[in-house]
């Protein structure tokens, strides 16, 4: 009857004697017919049942069966269930669970291993399906950046995704199965209280701000949502906790707020009046400096309007565009206009506008400067400049006319002196002849002065064309043309510039400097010319070994009618170096002296490397 009950309650069983220590089992296992018929097979003869049974076991499971089911003794018998696969008559394999217990016959001193078989194929497939779904769900959860926890009603964490595990500084295996307070010691009590609130249905948990501290002490700023996952039994209910990490968002918002505060501080602290307007010509922001410039004070009932600040006809030039393709018209636009202050006084304003993008919207940032005084000063300067130019023109014209027209009566005086000398009787006294000679000498000096003055007046009146000049050929010719004494020589470098320039003024400069050197020459003297490039211009130097220039007179010698000689020793008019400096200045250069009283004098001047002509109508 015992075996009949087993046949009814299971899908089969087998009974195997257990060998005593040092002995072999006396009988093979006894299999019930149901072991085979439940699989669709015919039960074999009793002597073949074990081999037939082993043939039905899946090849991958046979070694496990032999190790645990056939070789156990009384000492190592176990009640742990074993699972293996058995082949059915259609060639398929089904999962079977084998549960064992040891049966002892005290009278005969025998022990048997009773193995009861159960078909668990459907249950095992369901478990595998659940495991597959669990893995798939875990994979999905691990791919999302949101933090996810599943907990039971006792606050035990059942499952977490990768983001939740990483945020805590632990692995999923270290978290799952633990209470919330064990994973988050300093915050767990508060979290569990929130769970109870949710379970009791007193208040839903939605977008609650929390600062989550992980094992390393780092803080994550979170928004927490909690939901109840219903079940048939209340005890099986689960709590779903979803956390959104807003740390970066909050940091970005803080940075944005800081930038906005900095912008507002810079905007308000600007020494210029500043205005921010949108594409609808609405004032978004203006600073106090702008109100000071316009002398206006807004009020809730009387706000500042854009047309009070900018004339209507100019608004189109600074209105911001609706998209970046229209930016060009107002890029760094600069406008000047006349307007009226709040107190009725007139002023001139300089406005600079630029398009800027704020929160995806294009606006115009306009800065205002009150240039009323500067504009008036500019007008006054223009007037004075025009007056100065007219005065200079008048002076130049006067010098030209005076020097030109005075030469005619001077020539007449010189001719009269010559005629008087010719008509004088031989017995005229020596004093009279000396007086006539002095008169002739002064007339010639006056003629030289008028020639120099005429040359000076022509400096800004002449129209000098440019042409190719080779100083290697020009300077020796000019020097010989000046008729230097035989004892004087000209020293030139191996190579001098040859370039296109205003030939006439350059020749005049070298003639004057050569003449000055010849005039002060001593026996065996020489004139040395050098040239070099300094900061993009030519620098020429003419050195002589004459008496030199005393200290303190280096600037004075370039003055009009200035000479270091006096009285009867005066051999020049004092216009030579002044004319040199004037000619150089017209070309944009400068001239200066470098000399002392014992080693002669050196005159330097700069000259443009690129052609420049001066032209002015007479």
XYZ file of C-alpha atoms in Angstrom:
618
model
C 0.000 0.000 0.000
C 2.946 2.365 0.716
C 4.193 1.948 -2.851
C 0.678 2.436 -4.257
C 0.491 5.766 -2.520
C 3.851 6.767 -3.981
C 2.663 5.821 -7.450
C -0.394 8.035 -7.088
C 1.421 11.031 -5.609
C 4.457 11.251 -7.913
C 5.643 10.639 -11.463
C 7.661 7.746 -10.232
C 10.209 6.732 -7.656
C 13.108 4.423 -7.199
C 14.559 2.700 -4.204
C 18.293 2.017 -3.880
C 19.996 0.111 -1.103
C 22.723 2.040 0.704
C 25.927 0.157 1.214
C 27.390 -0.046 4.658
C 30.942 1.096 5.227
C 33.401 -0.960 3.202
C 30.698 -2.988 1.412
C 28.974 -2.836 -1.954
C 25.221 -2.455 -2.333
C 23.684 -5.929 -2.632
C 20.834 -4.994 -5.001
C 20.463 -2.602 -7.946
C 17.956 0.264 -7.689
C 14.297 -0.633 -7.920
C 12.438 1.708 -10.322
C 8.676 2.022 -10.381
C 6.974 1.548 -13.739
C 5.683 5.120 -13.550
C 9.245 6.392 -13.917
C 9.153 5.152 -17.517
C 5.463 5.285 -18.416
C 5.168 8.943 -17.325
C 7.727 9.701 -20.026
C 5.867 7.594 -22.611
C 8.265 4.643 -22.451
C 7.674 0.956 -21.671
C 9.231 -0.175 -18.430
C 12.199 -2.500 -19.144
C 13.036 -5.736 -17.391
C 14.179 -5.260 -13.839
C 17.789 -6.203 -14.571
C 18.024 -3.455 -17.272
C 16.185 -0.631 -15.469
C 19.291 1.226 -14.263
C 20.984 1.361 -17.668
C 17.698 2.175 -19.349
C 17.135 4.992 -16.847
C 20.606 6.430 -17.357
C 20.013 6.425 -21.135
C 16.940 8.589 -20.591
C 18.929 11.236 -18.688
C 20.271 14.176 -20.714
C 23.982 13.572 -21.521
C 24.962 16.786 -19.769
C 23.247 15.680 -16.550
C 24.391 12.022 -16.356
C 27.634 12.643 -14.481
C 25.774 14.675 -11.877
C 23.261 11.808 -11.471
C 25.985 9.188 -11.062
C 27.891 11.316 -8.534
C 24.966 12.165 -6.276
C 22.327 9.493 -6.838
C 24.263 6.258 -7.375
C 27.357 6.638 -5.211
C 25.949 8.010 -1.994
C 26.262 6.115 1.208
C 24.336 6.410 4.395
C 26.766 9.012 5.567
C 26.496 11.353 2.611
C 22.834 10.968 1.850
C 21.116 14.310 1.447
C 17.618 15.602 1.198
C 18.687 18.386 -1.191
C 16.522 18.159 -4.345
C 18.315 17.342 -7.602
C 17.148 18.578 -11.004
C 17.946 16.858 -14.261
C 16.372 16.358 -17.678
C 14.699 13.138 -18.905
C 13.913 12.195 -22.492
C 10.283 11.547 -23.408
C 9.112 9.158 -26.101
C 8.920 12.018 -28.657
C 12.605 12.836 -28.159
C 12.033 15.954 -26.051
C 13.565 16.495 -22.630
C 11.606 17.511 -19.558
C 12.892 18.824 -16.261
C 12.454 16.406 -13.339
C 13.072 17.106 -9.679
C 14.314 14.295 -7.480
C 13.714 14.522 -3.752
C 15.357 11.913 -1.506
C 15.140 10.600 1.984
C 16.858 7.736 3.829
C 14.706 4.811 5.003
C 16.088 2.446 7.636
C 14.944 -1.093 8.437
C 16.116 -1.632 12.002
C 15.106 -5.294 12.098
C 17.207 -6.212 9.080
C 19.794 -3.464 9.660
C 19.360 -2.123 6.126
C 19.133 1.416 4.718
C 17.552 2.512 1.493
C 17.608 5.734 -0.473
C 14.083 6.612 -1.588
C 14.060 9.027 -4.523
C 10.676 10.520 -5.421
C 10.415 12.141 -8.873
C 8.314 15.158 -9.795
C 7.808 16.675 -13.261
C 8.759 20.364 -12.880
C 9.191 21.104 -16.577
C 6.459 23.733 -16.815
C 7.536 25.334 -13.580
C 11.190 25.395 -14.684
C 10.304 26.947 -18.048
C 8.260 29.563 -16.236
C 11.204 30.280 -13.942
C 13.542 30.577 -16.919
C 11.068 32.871 -18.619
C 10.918 34.981 -15.491
C 14.717 35.078 -15.307
C 14.909 36.149 -18.952
C 12.369 38.872 -18.372
C 14.214 39.910 -15.243
C 17.471 40.228 -17.185
C 15.743 42.116 -19.994
C 14.129 44.476 -17.507
C 17.449 44.947 -15.740
C 19.143 45.710 -19.053
C 16.502 48.301 -19.822
C 16.810 49.825 -16.349
C 20.605 49.924 -16.613
C 20.487 51.867 -19.879
C 18.480 54.790 -18.523
C 20.220 57.614 -16.640
C 17.375 57.928 -14.143
C 18.001 56.292 -10.746
C 15.586 53.413 -9.954
C 15.024 51.477 -6.724
C 12.459 48.689 -6.021
C 11.656 48.151 -2.346
C 9.223 46.058 -0.323
C 6.964 47.314 2.462
C 9.727 46.687 4.993
C 12.054 49.134 3.214
C 14.237 46.339 1.863
C 15.834 47.175 -1.470
C 14.974 44.405 -3.917
C 16.460 45.755 -7.108
C 18.423 48.808 -8.346
C 19.620 49.870 -11.752
C 23.200 50.741 -12.625
C 22.687 54.499 -12.187
C 21.303 54.034 -8.661
C 24.142 51.695 -7.703
C 26.857 54.012 -9.072
C 25.319 57.018 -7.321
C 25.675 55.258 -3.966
C 29.270 54.190 -4.575
C 28.282 50.505 -4.166
C 27.564 47.645 -6.532
C 24.060 46.308 -7.143
C 24.987 43.074 -5.297
C 26.053 45.123 -2.261
C 22.757 46.995 -2.205
C 20.061 44.451 -3.074
C 18.595 42.703 -0.026
C 19.619 45.469 2.393
C 17.426 47.975 4.195
C 17.381 51.566 3.031
C 18.936 52.792 6.285
C 21.847 50.356 5.829
C 22.702 51.726 2.380
C 22.109 55.385 3.304
C 22.929 55.576 7.041
C 22.565 59.342 7.460
C 19.412 59.675 5.365
C 17.755 56.274 5.562
C 15.368 57.179 8.411
C 13.955 60.101 6.397
C 13.606 57.952 3.279
C 11.783 55.213 5.205
C 9.400 57.769 6.729
C 8.607 58.918 3.207
C 7.910 55.272 2.240
C 5.404 54.947 5.093
C 3.674 58.157 4.033
C 3.288 56.730 0.554
C 2.019 53.317 1.793
C -0.498 54.896 4.149
C -1.845 56.946 1.262
C -1.618 60.194 3.146
C 0.354 62.121 0.557
C 1.845 61.187 -2.826
C 5.586 61.638 -3.242
C 6.201 63.787 -6.313
C 9.292 65.791 -7.298
C 10.676 65.957 -3.771
C 14.068 67.624 -3.634
C 16.698 65.494 -1.905
C 20.454 65.683 -1.511
C 21.747 62.121 -1.834
C 25.062 61.413 -0.139
C 27.064 58.420 -1.353
C 29.653 56.319 0.418
C 32.486 58.663 -0.687
C 30.764 61.698 0.812
C 29.847 63.197 -2.565
C 26.433 64.792 -2.839
C 23.948 64.396 -5.676
C 21.032 66.767 -5.988
C 17.931 64.740 -6.844
C 14.223 65.057 -7.570
C 12.506 61.966 -6.095
C 9.210 60.358 -7.197
C 7.686 57.345 -5.413
C 4.946 54.996 -6.638
C 3.152 51.916 -5.253
C 3.190 48.848 -7.499
C -0.084 47.058 -6.591
C -0.307 43.297 -5.927
C -3.086 40.805 -5.008
C -1.790 40.671 -1.474
C -0.936 43.830 0.362
C 2.210 42.211 1.672
C 3.444 41.744 -1.891
C 3.131 45.424 -2.781
C 6.316 47.063 -3.998
C 7.569 50.632 -3.855
C 9.088 52.085 -7.008
C 11.478 54.984 -6.331
C 12.622 57.096 -9.276
C 15.329 59.719 -8.858
C 16.323 62.346 -11.419
C 19.849 63.700 -11.012
C 19.621 67.484 -11.299
C 23.144 68.200 -10.060
C 24.441 69.365 -13.450
C 21.206 71.208 -14.206
C 21.354 73.004 -10.866
C 25.027 73.830 -11.344
C 24.255 75.143 -14.840
C 21.388 77.225 -13.435
C 23.654 78.582 -10.710
C 26.317 79.422 -13.296
C 23.683 81.053 -15.500
C 22.339 83.038 -12.575
C 25.877 84.107 -11.700
C 26.540 85.164 -15.288
C 23.260 87.056 -15.365
C 24.153 88.812 -12.106
C 27.581 89.685 -13.500
C 25.989 90.971 -16.699
C 23.550 93.106 -14.721
C 26.354 94.453 -12.528
C 28.481 95.284 -15.572
C 25.440 96.716 -17.326
C 24.503 98.902 -14.382
C 28.103 99.831 -13.535
C 28.995 100.868 -17.076
C 30.156 104.489 -17.353
C 28.199 104.630 -20.606
C 24.439 104.756 -20.878
C 23.258 101.261 -21.828
C 19.997 100.002 -23.278
C 18.718 96.530 -24.199
C 15.791 96.302 -26.637
C 14.022 93.389 -28.350
C 12.704 92.965 -31.886
C 9.410 94.604 -30.855
C 11.354 97.734 -29.859
C 10.499 97.092 -26.245
C 12.995 98.207 -23.592
C 14.151 95.150 -21.679
C 16.831 96.797 -19.569
C 18.422 100.217 -19.101
C 20.934 101.502 -16.605
C 20.950 104.566 -14.367
C 23.756 106.207 -16.377
C 21.423 106.457 -19.372
C 18.819 108.205 -17.242
C 21.504 110.632 -16.029
C 22.529 111.403 -19.601
C 18.944 112.118 -20.634
C 18.045 113.693 -17.263
C 14.839 111.658 -16.978
C 13.288 109.658 -14.136
C 10.742 106.926 -14.959
C 7.725 106.124 -12.805
C 5.122 103.333 -12.831
C 2.642 105.658 -14.504
C 5.206 107.229 -16.811
C 7.690 104.630 -18.083
C 10.481 105.548 -20.466
C 9.579 105.014 -24.125
C 12.102 104.123 -26.785
C 11.247 107.113 -28.966
C 12.194 109.413 -26.059
C 15.749 108.109 -26.361
C 16.212 107.479 -30.084
C 14.588 109.395 -32.952
C 11.951 107.412 -34.803
C 13.811 107.574 -38.106
C 16.828 105.764 -36.571
C 14.971 102.909 -34.868
C 15.004 100.770 -38.012
C 18.814 100.771 -38.008
C 19.130 99.283 -34.522
C 16.033 97.077 -34.198
C 17.313 93.523 -33.523
C 16.566 90.805 -36.067
C 14.417 87.742 -35.515
C 17.155 85.389 -36.701
C 20.930 85.330 -37.175
C 20.670 85.684 -40.982
C 19.632 89.322 -40.534
C 22.419 90.304 -38.123
C 24.644 92.151 -40.560
C 22.647 95.417 -40.795
C 23.159 96.248 -37.088
C 26.569 94.700 -36.460
C 28.518 97.422 -34.563
C 26.364 100.216 -35.942
C 27.547 103.688 -34.877
C 25.227 106.686 -35.099
C 25.380 110.309 -34.008
C 22.248 112.386 -33.626
C 20.835 115.485 -31.969
C 18.097 115.122 -29.338
C 16.499 116.858 -26.375
C 17.114 115.990 -22.719
C 14.344 115.623 -20.203
C 14.927 119.205 -19.000
C 14.546 120.583 -22.523
C 18.220 121.242 -23.267
C 19.765 120.038 -26.503
C 22.584 117.499 -26.694
C 24.447 115.391 -29.215
C 24.590 111.640 -28.661
C 26.923 108.956 -30.008
C 25.208 105.539 -30.128
C 26.914 102.192 -30.772
C 24.623 99.176 -31.311
C 25.464 95.472 -31.461
C 23.240 92.388 -31.771
C 23.492 89.850 -28.935
C 21.648 86.581 -28.277
C 20.051 86.079 -24.841
C 18.147 82.859 -24.089
C 17.754 82.154 -27.786
C 16.348 85.630 -28.535
C 18.223 88.266 -30.518
C 18.389 91.696 -28.899
C 20.270 94.917 -29.449
C 22.668 96.272 -26.855
C 23.025 100.014 -27.418
C 25.499 102.247 -25.575
C 25.060 106.037 -25.396
C 27.654 108.755 -24.885
C 26.925 112.447 -24.405
C 29.347 114.054 -26.869
C 27.843 117.553 -26.785
C 30.991 119.215 -25.443
C 33.308 117.086 -27.539
C 31.293 117.861 -30.649
C 31.406 121.585 -29.913
C 35.168 121.382 -29.307
C 35.517 119.542 -32.604
C 33.558 122.246 -34.389
C 35.709 124.927 -32.762
C 38.867 123.058 -33.760
C 37.642 122.742 -37.322
C 36.952 126.462 -37.399
C 40.358 127.263 -35.921
C 42.021 124.800 -38.303
C 40.342 126.451 -41.256
C 41.412 129.879 -39.959
C 44.971 128.631 -39.378
C 45.141 127.156 -42.873
C 43.897 130.442 -44.343
C 46.442 132.333 -42.215
C 49.251 130.022 -43.344
C 48.174 130.396 -46.930
C 48.169 134.171 -46.509
C 51.624 134.061 -44.913
C 52.976 131.804 -47.641
C 51.443 134.010 -50.290
C 52.844 137.126 -48.586
C 56.340 135.589 -48.333
C 56.218 134.565 -51.963
C 54.936 137.923 -53.219
C 57.214 139.924 -50.914
C 60.340 138.008 -51.853
C 59.433 138.056 -55.536
C 58.374 141.724 -55.739
C 61.255 143.045 -53.586
C 63.824 141.610 -55.951
C 62.987 144.190 -58.675
C 63.825 147.366 -56.617
C 66.805 145.531 -55.116
C 68.180 144.850 -58.571
C 67.652 148.548 -59.326
C 69.726 149.541 -56.247
C 72.496 147.171 -57.252
C 72.568 148.615 -60.788
C 72.636 152.198 -59.425
C 75.653 151.313 -57.262
C 77.428 149.911 -60.305
C 76.604 153.033 -62.344
C 77.810 155.352 -59.544
C 81.083 153.423 -59.375
C 81.502 153.768 -63.112
C 80.677 157.512 -63.101
C 82.795 158.452 -60.049
C 85.800 160.676 -60.772
C 89.171 159.224 -59.914
C 89.806 161.694 -57.126
C 86.835 160.518 -54.995
C 87.923 159.777 -51.464
C 88.597 156.249 -50.157
C 85.743 156.558 -47.671
C 83.206 156.964 -50.462
C 84.504 153.885 -52.269
C 84.361 151.830 -49.060
C 80.789 152.980 -48.469
C 79.789 151.944 -51.977
C 81.411 148.526 -51.483
C 79.483 148.032 -48.221
C 76.284 149.090 -49.985
C 76.993 146.567 -52.779
C 77.729 143.824 -50.177
C 74.511 144.497 -48.245
C 72.509 144.528 -51.479
C 73.924 141.103 -52.421
C 73.137 139.789 -48.913
C 69.601 141.093 -49.273
C 69.332 139.324 -52.622
C 70.459 136.053 -51.010
C 67.909 136.503 -48.212
C 65.145 137.086 -50.748
C 66.209 133.984 -52.721
C 66.112 131.861 -49.537
C 62.759 133.322 -48.533
C 61.386 132.626 -51.987
C 62.647 129.015 -51.813
C 60.993 128.601 -48.420
C 57.686 129.971 -49.692
C 57.789 127.544 -52.605
C 58.157 124.480 -50.312
C 54.393 124.140 -49.798
C 53.418 125.605 -53.152
C 55.383 123.461 -55.531
C 54.006 120.383 -57.258
C 56.740 117.759 -57.037
C 56.352 114.752 -59.263
C 58.038 111.512 -58.305
C 60.712 109.809 -60.378
C 63.425 107.185 -60.146
C 66.462 108.419 -58.213
C 69.796 106.603 -57.901
C 71.727 108.309 -55.096
C 74.928 106.505 -56.115
C 75.018 108.736 -59.236
C 73.105 111.797 -57.983
C 75.176 112.696 -54.918
C 78.614 112.845 -56.619
C 77.103 115.065 -59.335
C 75.513 117.408 -56.771
C 78.737 117.635 -54.776
C 80.807 118.594 -57.841
C 78.119 121.088 -58.882
C 78.659 122.887 -55.538
C 82.335 123.574 -56.577
C 84.024 122.281 -53.401
C 87.648 123.238 -52.741
C 90.208 120.806 -54.196
C 91.195 119.675 -50.686
C 87.638 118.542 -49.851
C 86.435 115.008 -50.651
C 83.085 113.184 -50.582
C 82.924 109.740 -48.934
C 80.007 107.482 -49.844
C 79.110 103.938 -48.684
C 79.470 101.022 -51.077
C 75.785 101.176 -51.924
C 73.157 103.905 -51.504
C 69.391 103.583 -52.027
C 67.853 103.919 -55.453
C 64.093 104.350 -55.397
C 61.132 106.338 -56.690
C 60.650 109.587 -54.761
C 60.156 113.363 -54.986
C 63.470 114.230 -56.636
C 63.364 118.045 -56.350
C 63.043 118.341 -52.529
C 65.613 115.591 -51.975
C 68.139 117.314 -54.257
C 67.485 120.630 -52.487
C 68.216 119.045 -49.094
C 71.543 117.551 -50.192
C 72.546 120.797 -51.940
C 71.918 122.794 -48.771
C 73.799 120.322 -46.573
C 76.734 120.045 -49.003
C 76.828 123.835 -49.253
C 76.795 124.178 -45.469
C 79.722 121.731 -45.179
C 81.709 123.481 -47.932
C 81.104 126.880 -46.349
C 82.603 125.744 -43.018
C 85.340 123.559 -44.522
C 88.923 123.636 -43.346
C 92.011 122.400 -45.151
C 91.935 118.735 -46.095
C 88.327 118.325 -44.982
C 85.875 115.686 -46.096
C 82.094 115.107 -46.193
C 80.810 111.633 -45.336
C 77.281 110.365 -46.281
C 75.671 107.251 -44.750
C 72.233 105.659 -45.138
C 70.292 102.979 -43.275
C 66.705 101.786 -42.777
C 65.151 102.616 -39.405
C 61.527 101.626 -38.615
C 60.499 101.499 -42.247
C 62.098 104.776 -43.414
C 65.519 105.816 -44.719
C 67.763 107.669 -42.313
C 70.485 109.723 -44.040
C 73.450 111.282 -42.192
C 75.827 113.965 -43.585
C 78.958 114.484 -41.495
C 81.646 117.157 -41.930
C 84.807 117.965 -39.968
C 84.247 121.696 -39.665
C 84.170 123.736 -36.433
C 81.124 121.848 -35.132
C 78.032 123.046 -33.282
C 78.218 124.196 -29.653
C 76.115 122.413 -27.058
C 72.701 123.964 -26.520
C 72.367 125.206 -30.099
C 71.360 121.952 -31.815
C 67.700 123.003 -32.039
C 68.299 126.715 -32.658
C 70.279 126.180 -35.839
C 67.110 124.886 -37.547
C 65.275 128.139 -36.851
C 64.489 130.720 -39.520
C 67.315 133.222 -40.087
C 69.381 131.537 -37.353
C 73.167 131.275 -37.729
C 76.075 130.774 -35.357
C 78.043 133.574 -37.039
C 77.553 137.286 -36.389
C 78.653 140.648 -37.630
C 81.161 140.760 -40.454
C 81.840 136.993 -40.065
C 78.298 136.124 -41.013
C 78.480 134.231 -44.316
C 74.958 132.830 -44.514
C 71.342 133.914 -44.147
C 70.372 131.309 -41.524
C 67.749 129.786 -43.850
C 69.658 126.709 -45.103
C 68.977 124.262 -42.264
C 65.515 125.687 -41.658
C 64.664 124.980 -45.285
C 66.081 121.441 -44.927
C 63.841 120.718 -41.960
C 60.812 122.191 -43.679
C 61.361 120.098 -46.817
C 61.778 116.956 -44.717
C 58.662 117.682 -42.631
C 56.533 118.113 -45.747
C 57.494 114.547 -46.689
C 56.594 113.270 -43.193
C 60.160 113.011 -41.861
C 62.305 114.890 -39.385
C 65.789 116.446 -39.197
C 68.146 116.913 -36.261
C 71.799 117.629 -35.450
C 74.391 115.525 -33.636
C 77.588 117.504 -33.117
C 80.106 119.099 -30.781
C 82.594 121.958 -31.040
C 85.656 119.851 -31.936
C 84.624 116.957 -34.187
C 82.531 118.683 -36.791
C 78.804 118.378 -37.251
C 76.448 115.578 -38.346
C 72.995 116.362 -39.719
C 70.481 113.496 -39.788
C 67.165 113.384 -41.607
C 64.569 110.700 -42.368
C 62.902 110.158 -45.720
C 59.997 107.854 -46.763
C 60.920 104.666 -48.618
C 57.685 104.848 -50.598
C 57.031 107.663 -53.056
C 55.190 110.654 -51.635
C 54.532 113.870 -53.508
C 53.349 117.160 -52.082
C 51.032 119.226 -54.187
C 49.311 122.465 -53.354
C 47.728 124.951 -55.712
C 49.198 128.374 -55.761
